[in-house]
Amino acid sequence: MRGVFVDANEALAVIMKRLEKPGDPKVRIHRDPDIKPEQYPEILDGAAIAIVDHTALPTEVAKKCTGLKHVVFLGTGARSYMNPEELAELGISVHLIKGYGDTAVAESAIALMWASARVIAMMDREMRAGSWLREDGMQLTGKTLGLIGFGGIATEVARIATGSGMKVIAWNRSPKSYRGVEFTDLDTVLARSDVVSLHLLLNDETRGMITREKILAMKPGVILVNTARAAIVDEAAMIDALKSGHIRHAGLDVFNIEPLPGDHPLTKLPNVTLSAHSAFRTPEASENLIEAAWVHCRRIVKG
C-alpha cells in the first residue's frame, strides 16, 4: 500500500522526508501546494492513501481516484474541503489530526486579541501612509474573555489569558471544567464578555451559529476573535456590527473565501485585523502535524 502527499509545500515536504523511518510505507511527495482538484487522479496514480494539506477533494473527483481508500487530512477542518460522509460511501476513510497546533493557534488568538485591543495594525497602516495616528486602546487586564467552545486550543487560550490577568468565562456543548474558568450558558458568555473568541469545529450544528441576533446580544464595544472557521459567523451581520461600532474590532484568521480577495469588504474596514489563515503555522506545529500524518500512514498499512 502506497501513499502520495498531494499538495506539499517545500517546508512540509522537508519535514515529511526527515521524519520518514525505515520500514515506513512508501509515500511519494508531490511538491506543489497549488494543485487543482481535478489533478487528484493523475497525482495519486492509483495510490491508496492521499495526504492532503489544503486542496479540496470533491466527491465527483474522488470517484475518479482509482484505488483511493484513505485521506489523511492535515488538520481538523476536513469538512471545509471535502464531504467525509460522501467519501465514506465510496469506501474512502478520512483521518483527521487533532491537537498538533493547539499552542500555536492559541498564541495567535491571543496575539489577534491584543493587536485588536491596541489597534496596532491600524496605527501601523496609518504611519506607513505618513499619518501619526494615536488611538486609545482597550486595557485587557481585568477584562472578561469569553470562549465559545473549549477544546485543546481554548484550554491553551485560557491558560495564557488567566496568566495575564483576564477573567475567563466559557461555554461548551458538553460539560467541562478548568481551573480559573467559569463555565456558563452561551447567552451569558455573549452578554458579559469584553472579548469573544471562537473555538468550535465547523459542522452542521455550528455553521452560522453566531447569528445576527447573537452578535447583537454581545456587549457593545466587544472584540471578536476567530481562529476557528469563518462559516461559524454570519459574515454580513459581523460586517454591519463592525461598521456600527457594536463590534469594536475583529481579529480574523479565517474567511469564507480564501485567499481573501483584495476588494473584499473586510479589507476596507479600519477596525479589522487580518491574518492569512496562518494561526497554526509554526515550525513546532508543522513538526507535530507531519509526525501525526506518518502515524496515520503506519497504522493504516498495519490494518
XYZ file of C-alpha atoms in Angstrom:
303
model
C 0.000 0.000 0.000
C 1.443 3.358 -1.011
C 0.544 6.993 -0.480
C 1.053 10.413 -2.010
C 1.385 13.757 -0.234
C -0.539 15.510 -2.973
C -0.029 19.224 -2.213
C 3.142 19.607 -0.168
C 4.771 22.986 0.223
C 8.530 22.880 0.493
C 8.646 23.250 4.280
C 6.236 20.364 4.890
C 7.957 18.265 2.226
C 11.303 18.609 4.015
C 9.780 17.603 7.358
C 7.928 14.680 5.750
C 11.162 13.322 4.316
C 13.129 13.892 7.509
C 10.613 12.075 9.731
C 10.432 9.018 7.488
C 11.613 5.867 9.268
C 12.966 2.569 7.934
C 10.092 0.272 7.095
C 7.588 3.094 6.619
C 5.019 2.770 3.825
C 6.117 4.284 0.538
C 4.881 7.891 0.347
C 5.679 9.996 -2.696
C 5.864 13.742 -2.012
C 4.315 15.895 -4.730
C 5.952 19.266 -4.172
C 3.237 21.629 -5.412
C 0.914 23.342 -2.917
C -1.214 24.864 -5.686
C -2.689 21.831 -7.385
C -6.256 21.854 -8.707
C -8.833 19.312 -7.507
C -9.120 17.808 -10.979
C -5.426 16.803 -10.762
C -6.014 14.299 -7.948
C -6.429 11.189 -10.167
C -3.216 11.868 -12.068
C -1.169 12.783 -8.991
C -2.386 9.804 -6.949
C -1.906 7.372 -9.834
C -3.735 4.576 -8.039
C -2.305 5.214 -4.574
C -4.441 4.086 -1.636
C -3.519 6.961 0.699
C -3.780 10.672 -0.075
C -2.136 13.057 2.377
C -3.884 16.395 1.901
C -2.889 19.773 3.281
C -5.499 22.172 1.893
C -6.751 21.118 -1.553
C -10.484 20.459 -1.941
C -11.460 16.901 -2.837
C -14.940 16.997 -4.411
C -16.805 13.710 -4.269
C -17.078 13.583 -8.070
C -13.294 13.830 -8.330
C -12.810 11.190 -5.647
C -14.882 8.771 -7.738
C -12.177 9.003 -10.404
C -9.338 8.236 -7.983
C -8.979 4.519 -8.605
C -7.576 2.721 -5.577
C -8.030 5.583 -3.105
C -9.078 4.229 0.291
C -7.763 6.729 2.833
C -7.405 10.501 3.078
C -5.084 11.764 5.800
C -6.127 15.382 6.192
C -3.519 17.635 7.788
C -5.732 19.218 10.414
C -9.230 19.032 11.858
C -11.175 21.030 9.270
C -11.552 18.441 6.518
C -15.244 19.234 6.220
C -14.322 22.597 4.703
C -12.547 20.787 1.853
C -14.483 17.541 1.333
C -17.596 15.647 2.386
C -16.453 12.813 4.684
C -19.850 11.091 4.628
C -19.998 11.001 0.845
C -16.410 9.773 0.684
C -17.266 7.043 3.190
C -19.985 5.830 0.832
C -17.231 5.408 -1.766
C -15.191 3.361 0.690
C -12.779 6.216 1.442
C -11.980 6.930 5.108
C -10.995 10.446 6.184
C -8.460 10.671 9.025
C -8.039 13.918 10.968
C -5.135 15.235 13.031
C -6.079 16.914 16.286
C -4.054 18.786 18.847
C -0.942 19.297 16.753
C -1.208 23.093 16.764
C -3.160 23.883 19.929
C -0.449 26.116 21.369
C 0.295 27.781 18.024
C -3.358 28.654 17.340
C -3.926 29.754 20.927
C -0.963 32.120 20.794
C -2.285 33.522 17.514
C -5.725 34.084 19.047
C -4.100 35.918 21.945
C -1.976 37.962 19.515
C -5.062 38.948 17.500
C -6.842 39.897 20.725
C -4.021 42.163 21.886
C -3.494 43.653 18.412
C -7.224 44.373 18.205
C -7.362 45.870 21.689
C -4.464 48.228 20.957
C -5.337 48.816 17.248
C -1.725 48.077 16.339
C -2.405 47.169 12.707
C -4.418 50.344 12.168
C -1.660 52.548 13.574
C 0.928 50.680 11.525
C -1.035 51.281 8.303
C -1.532 54.955 9.087
C 2.104 55.552 9.975
C 3.277 53.920 6.750
C 0.948 56.299 4.924
C 2.530 59.280 6.693
C -0.100 59.858 9.391
C 0.727 59.972 13.103
C -2.396 58.196 14.331
C -2.658 57.887 18.116
C -5.593 55.812 19.281
C -6.806 54.902 22.746
C -6.619 51.151 23.196
C -8.542 48.788 25.426
C -6.664 47.700 28.560
C -7.267 43.964 28.898
C -6.133 43.321 32.468
C -9.294 42.728 34.476
C -11.466 42.403 31.372
C -13.573 39.317 30.624
C -12.634 36.919 27.840
C -15.443 34.655 26.671
C -14.513 31.391 24.981
C -17.112 29.730 22.778
C -16.054 26.096 22.589
C -13.484 24.643 24.968
C -11.223 22.090 23.338
C -7.450 21.941 23.314
C -6.929 25.361 21.717
C -9.334 27.148 24.057
C -7.656 25.455 27.017
C -4.346 26.995 25.936
C -6.010 30.390 25.391
C -7.454 30.203 28.910
C -4.045 29.362 30.347
C -2.425 32.376 28.707
C -5.297 34.775 29.391
C -5.679 33.935 33.076
C -1.940 34.361 33.457
C -2.213 37.868 32.016
C -4.864 38.974 34.491
C -8.051 38.445 32.497
C -11.246 36.865 33.758
C -12.166 33.887 31.585
C -15.658 32.504 31.113
C -16.623 29.794 28.651
C -19.422 27.836 27.032
C -19.023 24.330 25.682
C -21.543 21.905 24.233
C -20.548 19.241 26.761
C -19.651 19.820 30.422
C -16.063 20.906 31.025
C -14.032 22.223 33.945
C -10.739 24.099 34.064
C -9.115 25.906 36.943
C -9.819 29.625 36.869
C -12.509 29.389 34.161
C -16.200 29.909 34.867
C -18.409 27.762 32.646
C -21.841 29.147 31.897
C -24.510 29.300 29.200
C -23.905 30.838 25.778
C -26.152 33.857 26.340
C -24.209 34.776 29.466
C -20.880 34.479 27.662
C -22.127 36.783 24.896
C -23.549 39.356 27.310
C -20.636 39.531 29.754
C -17.542 39.254 27.584
C -15.357 42.180 26.574
C -13.639 39.811 24.137
C -15.304 36.821 22.463
C -13.018 34.180 20.952
C -14.410 31.314 18.851
C -13.072 27.770 19.223
C -15.553 25.441 17.519
C -15.253 22.849 14.791
C -17.371 23.534 11.726
C -20.255 21.108 11.329
C -23.993 21.202 10.680
C -24.649 22.372 14.253
C -22.107 25.194 14.303
C -22.436 26.514 10.746
C -23.939 30.010 11.040
C -24.211 29.597 14.805
C -23.137 33.184 15.561
C -26.190 34.807 14.003
C -27.076 38.470 13.713
C -29.140 38.085 16.888
C -26.227 36.596 18.807
C -23.916 39.359 17.622
C -26.409 41.955 18.820
C -26.554 40.109 22.152
C -22.825 40.730 22.649
C -21.678 43.600 24.854
C -21.439 46.858 22.840
C -17.796 47.528 22.012
C -16.848 43.843 22.107
C -13.732 42.487 20.398
C -14.392 39.369 18.285
C -11.580 36.900 17.544
C -12.000 33.999 15.122
C -9.229 31.470 14.562
C -11.726 28.613 14.094
C -13.831 28.705 10.902
C -15.378 31.728 9.204
C -18.658 29.978 8.412
C -19.494 29.799 12.122
C -20.298 33.528 11.925
C -22.881 35.391 9.848
C -20.337 37.434 7.896
C -22.767 40.130 6.700
C -24.031 40.662 10.253
C -20.456 40.866 11.570
C -19.562 43.482 8.956
C -22.645 45.531 9.845
C -21.713 45.353 13.533
C -18.148 46.457 12.748
C -19.449 49.410 10.746
C -21.799 50.480 13.535
C -19.150 50.033 16.234
C -21.167 47.411 18.099
C -18.120 45.222 17.469
C -15.189 47.449 18.403
C -12.671 45.369 16.470
C -12.364 41.925 14.919
C -9.213 39.815 14.741
C -9.736 37.250 11.980
C -7.576 34.405 10.731
C -10.291 32.560 8.765
C -12.541 33.624 5.894
C -15.380 32.279 3.779
C -13.269 32.870 0.661
C -9.576 32.012 0.857
C -7.348 33.600 -0.250
C -9.324 36.690 0.753
C -9.889 38.902 -2.327
C -8.249 42.302 -2.121
C -11.577 44.038 -2.716
C -13.455 42.103 -0.029
C -15.464 44.337 2.352
C -13.367 43.179 5.318
C -10.249 44.675 3.741
C -11.959 48.092 3.640
C -12.790 48.283 7.345
C -10.259 50.020 9.610
C -11.351 48.125 12.726
C -10.368 44.664 11.480
C -7.008 42.929 11.885
C -6.468 40.182 9.325
C -4.102 37.227 9.174
C -3.929 34.760 6.293
C -5.278 31.565 7.905
C -1.862 31.050 9.419
C -2.590 30.672 13.134
C -1.357 27.072 13.050
C 1.814 27.831 11.100
C 4.832 27.441 13.351
C 7.775 25.056 12.922
C 6.757 23.255 16.104
C 3.178 22.725 14.931
C 4.336 21.580 11.489
C 6.621 19.019 13.120
C 3.732 17.681 15.225
C 1.451 17.656 12.178
C 3.714 15.617 9.923
C 4.675 13.190 12.671
C 0.953 12.550 13.229
C 0.465 12.036 9.476
C 3.170 9.377 9.492
C 1.492 7.708 12.480
C -1.766 7.531 10.498
C 0.010 6.047 7.483
C 1.781 3.406 9.594
C -1.468 2.472 11.323
C -3.374 2.250 8.024
C -0.801 -0.069 6.467
C -0.759 -2.306 9.539
C -4.561 -2.546 9.286
